[in-house]
JSON list of C-alpha atoms in Angstrom, two decimals:
[
{"chain": "A", "resi": 613, "resn": "MET", "atom": "CA", "xyz": [130.49, 141.11, 214.02]},
{"chain": "A", "resi": 614, "resn": "ILE", "atom": "CA", "xyz": [130.56, 138.95, 217.12]},
{"chain": "A", "resi": 615, "resn": "ARG", "atom": "CA", "xyz": [128.96, 141.90, 218.93]},
{"chain": "A", "resi": 616, "resn": "LEU", "atom": "CA", "xyz": [125.80, 141.43, 216.86]},
{"chain": "A", "resi": 617, "resn": "LEU", "atom": "CA", "xyz": [125.44, 137.83, 218.03]},
{"chain": "A", "resi": 618, "resn": "GLU", "atom": "CA", "xyz": [126.21, 138.75, 221.62]},
{"chain": "A", "resi": 619, "resn": "PHE", "atom": "CA", "xyz": [123.64, 141.56, 221.51]},
{"chain": "A", "resi": 620, "resn": "LEU", "atom": "CA", "xyz": [121.07, 139.28, 219.89]},
{"chain": "A", "resi": 621, "resn": "GLN", "atom": "CA", "xyz": [121.40, 136.78, 222.73]},
{"chain": "A", "resi": 622, "resn": "SER", "atom": "CA", "xyz": [121.67, 139.21, 225.63]},
{"chain": "A", "resi": 623, "resn": "GLU", "atom": "CA", "xyz": [118.89, 141.62, 224.65]},
{"chain": "A", "resi": 624, "resn": "LYS", "atom": "CA", "xyz": [116.26, 139.04, 223.70]},
{"chain": "A", "resi": 625, "resn": "VAL", "atom": "CA", "xyz": [115.50, 140.58, 220.33]},
{"chain": "A", "resi": 626, "resn": "ASP", "atom": "CA", "xyz": [114.72, 138.73, 217.11]},
{"chain": "A", "resi": 627, "resn": "MET", "atom": "CA", "xyz": [116.93, 140.76, 214.79]},
{"chain": "A", "resi": 628, "resn": "VAL", "atom": "CA", "xyz": [119.74, 143.20, 215.42]},
{"chain": "A", "resi": 629, "resn": "ILE", "atom": "CA", "xyz": [120.95, 145.49, 212.63]},
{"chain": "A", "resi": 630, "resn": "ALA", "atom": "CA", "xyz": [124.42, 147.02, 212.69]},
{"chain": "A", "resi": 631, "resn": "SER", "atom": "CA", "xyz": [124.09, 150.75, 212.16]},
{"chain": "A", "resi": 632, "resn": "PRO", "atom": "CA", "xyz": [127.37, 152.32, 210.96]},
{"chain": "A", "resi": 633, "resn": "LEU", "atom": "CA", "xyz": [128.81, 155.04, 213.17]},
{"chain": "A", "resi": 634, "resn": "HIS", "atom": "CA", "xyz": [130.64, 156.68, 210.27]},
{"chain": "A", "resi": 635, "resn": "ILE", "atom": "CA", "xyz": [128.69, 157.14, 207.08]},
{"chain": "A", "resi": 636, "resn": "LEU", "atom": "CA", "xyz": [130.27, 158.25, 203.85]},
{"chain": "A", "resi": 637, "resn": "LYS", "atom": "CA", "xyz": [127.95, 160.03, 201.46]},
{"chain": "A", "resi": 638, "resn": "GLY", "atom": "CA", "xyz": [127.88, 157.77, 198.42]},
{"chain": "A", "resi": 639, "resn": "GLY", "atom": "CA", "xyz": [124.75, 159.13, 196.79]},
{"chain": "A", "resi": 640, "resn": "PHE", "atom": "CA", "xyz": [121.90, 161.42, 197.67]},
{"chain": "A", "resi": 641, "resn": "GLY", "atom": "CA", "xyz": [120.14, 159.16, 200.19]},
{"chain": "A", "resi": 642, "resn": "TRP", "atom": "CA", "xyz": [116.98, 158.58, 198.11]},
{"chain": "A", "resi": 643, "resn": "THR", "atom": "CA", "xyz": [117.03, 154.79, 198.39]},
{"chain": "A", "resi": 644, "resn": "LYS", "atom": "CA", "xyz": [117.65, 154.77, 202.13]},
{"chain": "A", "resi": 645, "resn": "ARG", "atom": "CA", "xyz": [114.95, 157.40, 202.74]},
{"chain": "A", "resi": 646, "resn": "MET", "atom": "CA", "xyz": [112.43, 155.47, 200.64]},
{"chain": "A", "resi": 647, "resn": "ALA", "atom": "CA", "xyz": [113.11, 152.26, 202.60]},
{"chain": "A", "resi": 648, "resn": "ARG", "atom": "CA", "xyz": [112.88, 154.10, 205.94]},
{"chain": "A", "resi": 649, "resn": "ARG", "atom": "CA", "xyz": [109.57, 155.74, 204.98]},
{"chain": "A", "resi": 650, "resn": "LYS", "atom": "CA", "xyz": [107.96, 152.54, 203.75]},
{"chain": "A", "resi": 651, "resn": "ILE", "atom": "CA", "xyz": [109.02, 150.59, 206.85]},
{"chain": "A", "resi": 652, "resn": "TYR", "atom": "CA", "xyz": [107.68, 153.37, 209.06]},
{"chain": "A", "resi": 653, "resn": "ARG", "atom": "CA", "xyz": [104.42, 153.72, 207.13]},
{"chain": "A", "resi": 654, "resn": "LEU", "atom": "CA", "xyz": [103.74, 149.97, 207.19]},
{"chain": "A", "resi": 655, "resn": "THR", "atom": "CA", "xyz": [104.91, 149.18, 210.74]},
{"chain": "A", "resi": 656, "resn": "GLY", "atom": "CA", "xyz": [105.38, 152.41, 212.71]},
{"chain": "A", "resi": 657, "resn": "ALA", "atom": "CA", "xyz": [109.02, 151.47, 213.40]},
{"chain": "A", "resi": 658, "resn": "ARG", "atom": "CA", "xyz": [111.85, 153.93, 212.80]},
{"chain": "A", "resi": 659, "resn": "ILE", "atom": "CA", "xyz": [114.88, 152.13, 211.39]},
{"chain": "A", "resi": 660, "resn": "GLU", "atom": "CA", "xyz": [117.95, 154.28, 210.72]},
{"chain": "A", "resi": 661, "resn": "ALA", "atom": "CA", "xyz": [119.96, 151.73, 208.71]},
{"chain": "A", "resi": 662, "resn": "PRO", "atom": "CA", "xyz": [117.36, 149.80, 206.69]},
{"chain": "A", "resi": 663, "resn": "LEU", "atom": "CA", "xyz": [119.90, 148.87, 204.02]},
{"chain": "A", "resi": 664, "resn": "SER", "atom": "CA", "xyz": [122.61, 147.54, 206.34]},
{"chain": "A", "resi": 665, "resn": "GLY", "atom": "CA", "xyz": [123.45, 143.96, 205.47]},
{"chain": "A", "resi": 666, "resn": "GLN", "atom": "CA", "xyz": [125.22, 143.47, 208.79]},
{"chain": "A", "resi": 667, "resn": "ARG", "atom": "CA", "xyz": [122.54, 141.65, 210.79]},
{"chain": "A", "resi": 668, "resn": "ALA", "atom": "CA", "xyz": [121.93, 138.78, 213.15]},
{"chain": "A", "resi": 669, "resn": "LEU", "atom": "CA", "xyz": [118.60, 136.96, 213.29]},
{"chain": "A", "resi": 670, "resn": "THR", "atom": "CA", "xyz": [116.93, 134.35, 215.45]},
{"chain": "A", "resi": 671, "resn": "ARG", "atom": "CA", "xyz": [115.28, 131.31, 213.88]},
{"chain": "A", "resi": 672, "resn": "ARG", "atom": "CA", "xyz": [111.88, 132.96, 214.51]},
{"chain": "A", "resi": 673, "resn": "ALA", "atom": "CA", "xyz": [113.00, 135.99, 212.49]},
{"chain": "A", "resi": 674, "resn": "VAL", "atom": "CA", "xyz": [114.33, 133.83, 209.64]},
{"chain": "A", "resi": 675, "resn": "ASP", "atom": "CA", "xyz": [110.99, 132.01, 209.51]},
{"chain": "A", "resi": 676, "resn": "ALA", "atom": "CA", "xyz": [109.07, 135.31, 209.46]},
{"chain": "A", "resi": 677, "resn": "VAL", "atom": "CA", "xyz": [110.64, 136.41, 206.16]},
{"chain": "A", "resi": 678, "resn": "ARG", "atom": "CA", "xyz": [108.08, 135.56, 203.51]},
{"chain": "A", "resi": 679, "resn": "ASN", "atom": "CA", "xyz": [110.33, 135.56, 200.45]},
{"chain": "A", "resi": 680, "resn": "TRP", "atom": "CA", "xyz": [114.12, 135.66, 200.43]},
{"chain": "A", "resi": 681, "resn": "ASN", "atom": "CA", "xyz": [114.31, 136.14, 196.66]},
{"chain": "A", "resi": 682, "resn": "CYS", "atom": "CA", "xyz": [114.27, 139.96, 196.64]},
{"chain": "A", "resi": 683, "resn": "GLY", "atom": "CA", "xyz": [117.68, 140.78, 195.22]},
{"chain": "A", "resi": 684, "resn": "PHE", "atom": "CA", "xyz": [118.87, 144.17, 196.42]},
{"chain": "A", "resi": 685, "resn": "GLY", "atom": "CA", "xyz": [115.63, 144.62, 198.35]},
{"chain": "A", "resi": 686, "resn": "ILE", "atom": "CA", "xyz": [116.24, 141.84, 200.86]},
{"chain": "A", "resi": 687, "resn": "GLU", "atom": "CA", "xyz": [117.44, 143.95, 203.81]},
{"chain": "A", "resi": 688, "resn": "ALA", "atom": "CA", "xyz": [114.48, 146.32, 203.72]},
{"chain": "A", "resi": 689, "resn": "VAL", "atom": "CA", "xyz": [111.84, 143.65, 203.15]},
{"chain": "A", "resi": 690, "resn": "MET", "atom": "CA", "xyz": [113.25, 141.26, 205.74]},
{"chain": "A", "resi": 691, "resn": "THR", "atom": "CA", "xyz": [112.99, 144.10, 208.24]},
{"chain": "A", "resi": 692, "resn": "LEU", "atom": "CA", "xyz": [109.42, 144.76, 207.12]},
{"chain": "A", "resi": 693, "resn": "ASP", "atom": "CA", "xyz": [108.38, 141.09, 207.36]},
{"chain": "A", "resi": 694, "resn": "ILE", "atom": "CA", "xyz": [109.96, 140.62, 210.78]},
{"chain": "A", "resi": 695, "resn": "LEU", "atom": "CA", "xyz": [108.35, 143.75, 212.20]},
{"chain": "A", "resi": 696, "resn": "LYS", "atom": "CA", "xyz": [104.95, 142.87, 210.70]},
{"chain": "A", "resi": 697, "resn": "ALA", "atom": "CA", "xyz": [105.23, 139.46, 212.41]},
{"chain": "A", "resi": 698, "resn": "GLY", "atom": "CA", "xyz": [105.37, 141.34, 215.73]},
{"chain": "A", "resi": 699, "resn": "LEU", "atom": "CA", "xyz": [108.99, 140.42, 216.43]},
{"chain": "A", "resi": 700, "resn": "LEU", "atom": "CA", "xyz": [111.54, 142.72, 218.06]},
{"chain": "A", "resi": 701, "resn": "VAL", "atom": "CA", "xyz": [114.12, 144.51, 215.94]},
{"chain": "A", "resi": 702, "resn": "CYS", "atom": "CA", "xyz": [116.82, 146.85, 217.19]},
{"chain": "A", "resi": 703, "resn": "GLU", "atom": "CA", "xyz": [119.86, 148.60, 215.83]},
{"chain": "A", "resi": 704, "resn": "LEU", "atom": "CA", "xyz": [123.33, 148.52, 217.30]},
{"chain": "A", "resi": 705, "resn": "PRO", "atom": "CA", "xyz": [125.71, 151.36, 216.39]},
{"chain": "A", "resi": 706, "resn": "LEU", "atom": "CA", "xyz": [129.03, 149.81, 215.35]},
{"chain": "A", "resi": 707, "resn": "SER", "atom": "CA", "xyz": [132.18, 151.03, 213.70]},
{"chain": "A", "resi": 708, "resn": "PHE", "atom": "CA", "xyz": [132.42, 149.34, 210.31]},
{"chain": "A", "resi": 709, "resn": "ARG", "atom": "CA", "xyz": [132.58, 150.29, 206.68]},
{"chain": "A", "resi": 710, "resn": "HIS", "atom": "CA", "xyz": [131.20, 148.80, 203.52]},
{"chain": "A", "resi": 711, "resn": "ARG", "atom": "CA", "xyz": [132.21, 149.28, 199.93]},
{"chain": "A", "resi": 712, "resn": "GLU", "atom": "CA", "xyz": [131.21, 152.74, 198.76]},
{"chain": "A", "resi": 713, "resn": "TYR", "atom": "CA", "xyz": [130.67, 153.37, 195.08]},
{"chain": "A", "resi": 714, "resn": "GLY", "atom": "CA", "xyz": [130.52, 157.12, 195.50]},
{"chain": "A", "resi": 715, "resn": "ARG", "atom": "CA", "xyz": [128.93, 159.43, 192.98]},
{"chain": "A", "resi": 716, "resn": "THR", "atom": "CA", "xyz": [130.13, 157.47, 189.99]},
{"chain": "A", "resi": 717, "resn": "LEU", "atom": "CA", "xyz": [128.22, 155.89, 187.13]},
{"chain": "A", "resi": 718, "resn": "ALA", "atom": "CA", "xyz": [128.65, 152.48, 188.80]},
{"chain": "A", "resi": 719, "resn": "GLY", "atom": "CA", "xyz": [127.39, 153.94, 192.08]},
{"chain": "A", "resi": 720, "resn": "PHE", "atom": "CA", "xyz": [124.28, 155.46, 190.54]},
{"chain": "A", "resi": 721, "resn": "TRP", "atom": "CA", "xyz": [123.61, 152.26, 188.60]},
{"chain": "A", "resi": 722, "resn": "HIS", "atom": "CA", "xyz": [123.93, 150.17, 191.80]},
{"chain": "A", "resi": 723, "resn": "ARG", "atom": "CA", "xyz": [121.65, 152.44, 193.83]},
{"chain": "A", "resi": 724, "resn": "GLY", "atom": "CA", "xyz": [119.12, 152.67, 191.00]},
{"chain": "A", "resi": 725, "resn": "ARG", "atom": "CA", "xyz": [118.84, 148.88, 190.83]},
{"chain": "A", "resi": 726, "resn": "GLN", "atom": "CA", "xyz": [118.62, 148.77, 194.62]},
{"chain": "A", "resi": 727, "resn": "TYR", "atom": "CA", "xyz": [115.84, 151.40, 194.66]},
{"chain": "A", "resi": 728, "resn": "ALA", "atom": "CA", "xyz": [113.83, 149.48, 192.03]},
{"chain": "A", "resi": 729, "resn": "ALA", "atom": "CA", "xyz": [114.25, 146.15, 193.85]},
{"chain": "A", "resi": 730, "resn": "ILE", "atom": "CA", "xyz": [113.15, 147.61, 197.20]},
{"chain": "A", "resi": 731, "resn": "GLN", "atom": "CA", "xyz": [110.20, 149.40, 195.61]},
{"chain": "A", "resi": 732, "resn": "LYS", "atom": "CA", "xyz": [109.06, 146.21, 193.83]},
{"chain": "A", "resi": 733, "resn": "ALA", "atom": "CA", "xyz": [109.43, 143.95, 196.87]},
{"chain": "A", "resi": 734, "resn": "MET", "atom": "CA", "xyz": [107.74, 146.37, 199.28]},
{"chain": "A", "resi": 735, "resn": "THR", "atom": "CA", "xyz": [104.90, 147.09, 196.88]},
{"chain": "A", "resi": 736, "resn": "ALA", "atom": "CA", "xyz": [104.23, 143.34, 196.67]},
{"chain": "A", "resi": 737, "resn": "ARG", "atom": "CA", "xyz": [104.01, 143.24, 200.48]},
{"chain": "A", "resi": 738, "resn": "GLU", "atom": "CA", "xyz": [101.73, 146.29, 200.63]},
{"chain": "A", "resi": 739, "resn": "VAL", "atom": "CA", "xyz": [99.23, 144.69, 198.27]},
{"chain": "A", "resi": 740, "resn": "ARG", "atom": "CA", "xyz": [98.80, 141.55, 200.40]}
]
C-alpha cells in the first residue's frame, strides 16, 4: 500500500481511499449502497468504496474525525467527517483483495452488524 502514501503526498489530498479493481460479490450490496447514499446526501461527494479500510490520511484528516469509536462504521464515518471538514478525499483504484465472507451465515451476520454500526454512527452525525 505504498502507493497510497505516495499518492497522498503527491496529489495534496487529505485522505486517499484504495478502491479495489476486482470486486467479488459477497452479499447484495445493501451496506455499501447505504454508506454511499448517506455520504452523498450529507456532503455531495460520490465515494465508490466507502467501506474500504485501505486508506492513508494526513494529520489534518485524522484530527477531523470526531469519534474513532464507531466499530464497523469507522470507514464510512471517517469519510463523512473529513469531507464535512472541507478536506480533500480521493479514491485510487488498486489491485488488492480483502477477506470475503460470501453469502454464508457468517457473511450475512458480519454485514448486518456493519450495516447497523454505520447507520448508528451516521445518524448520530446527522443529528448534530
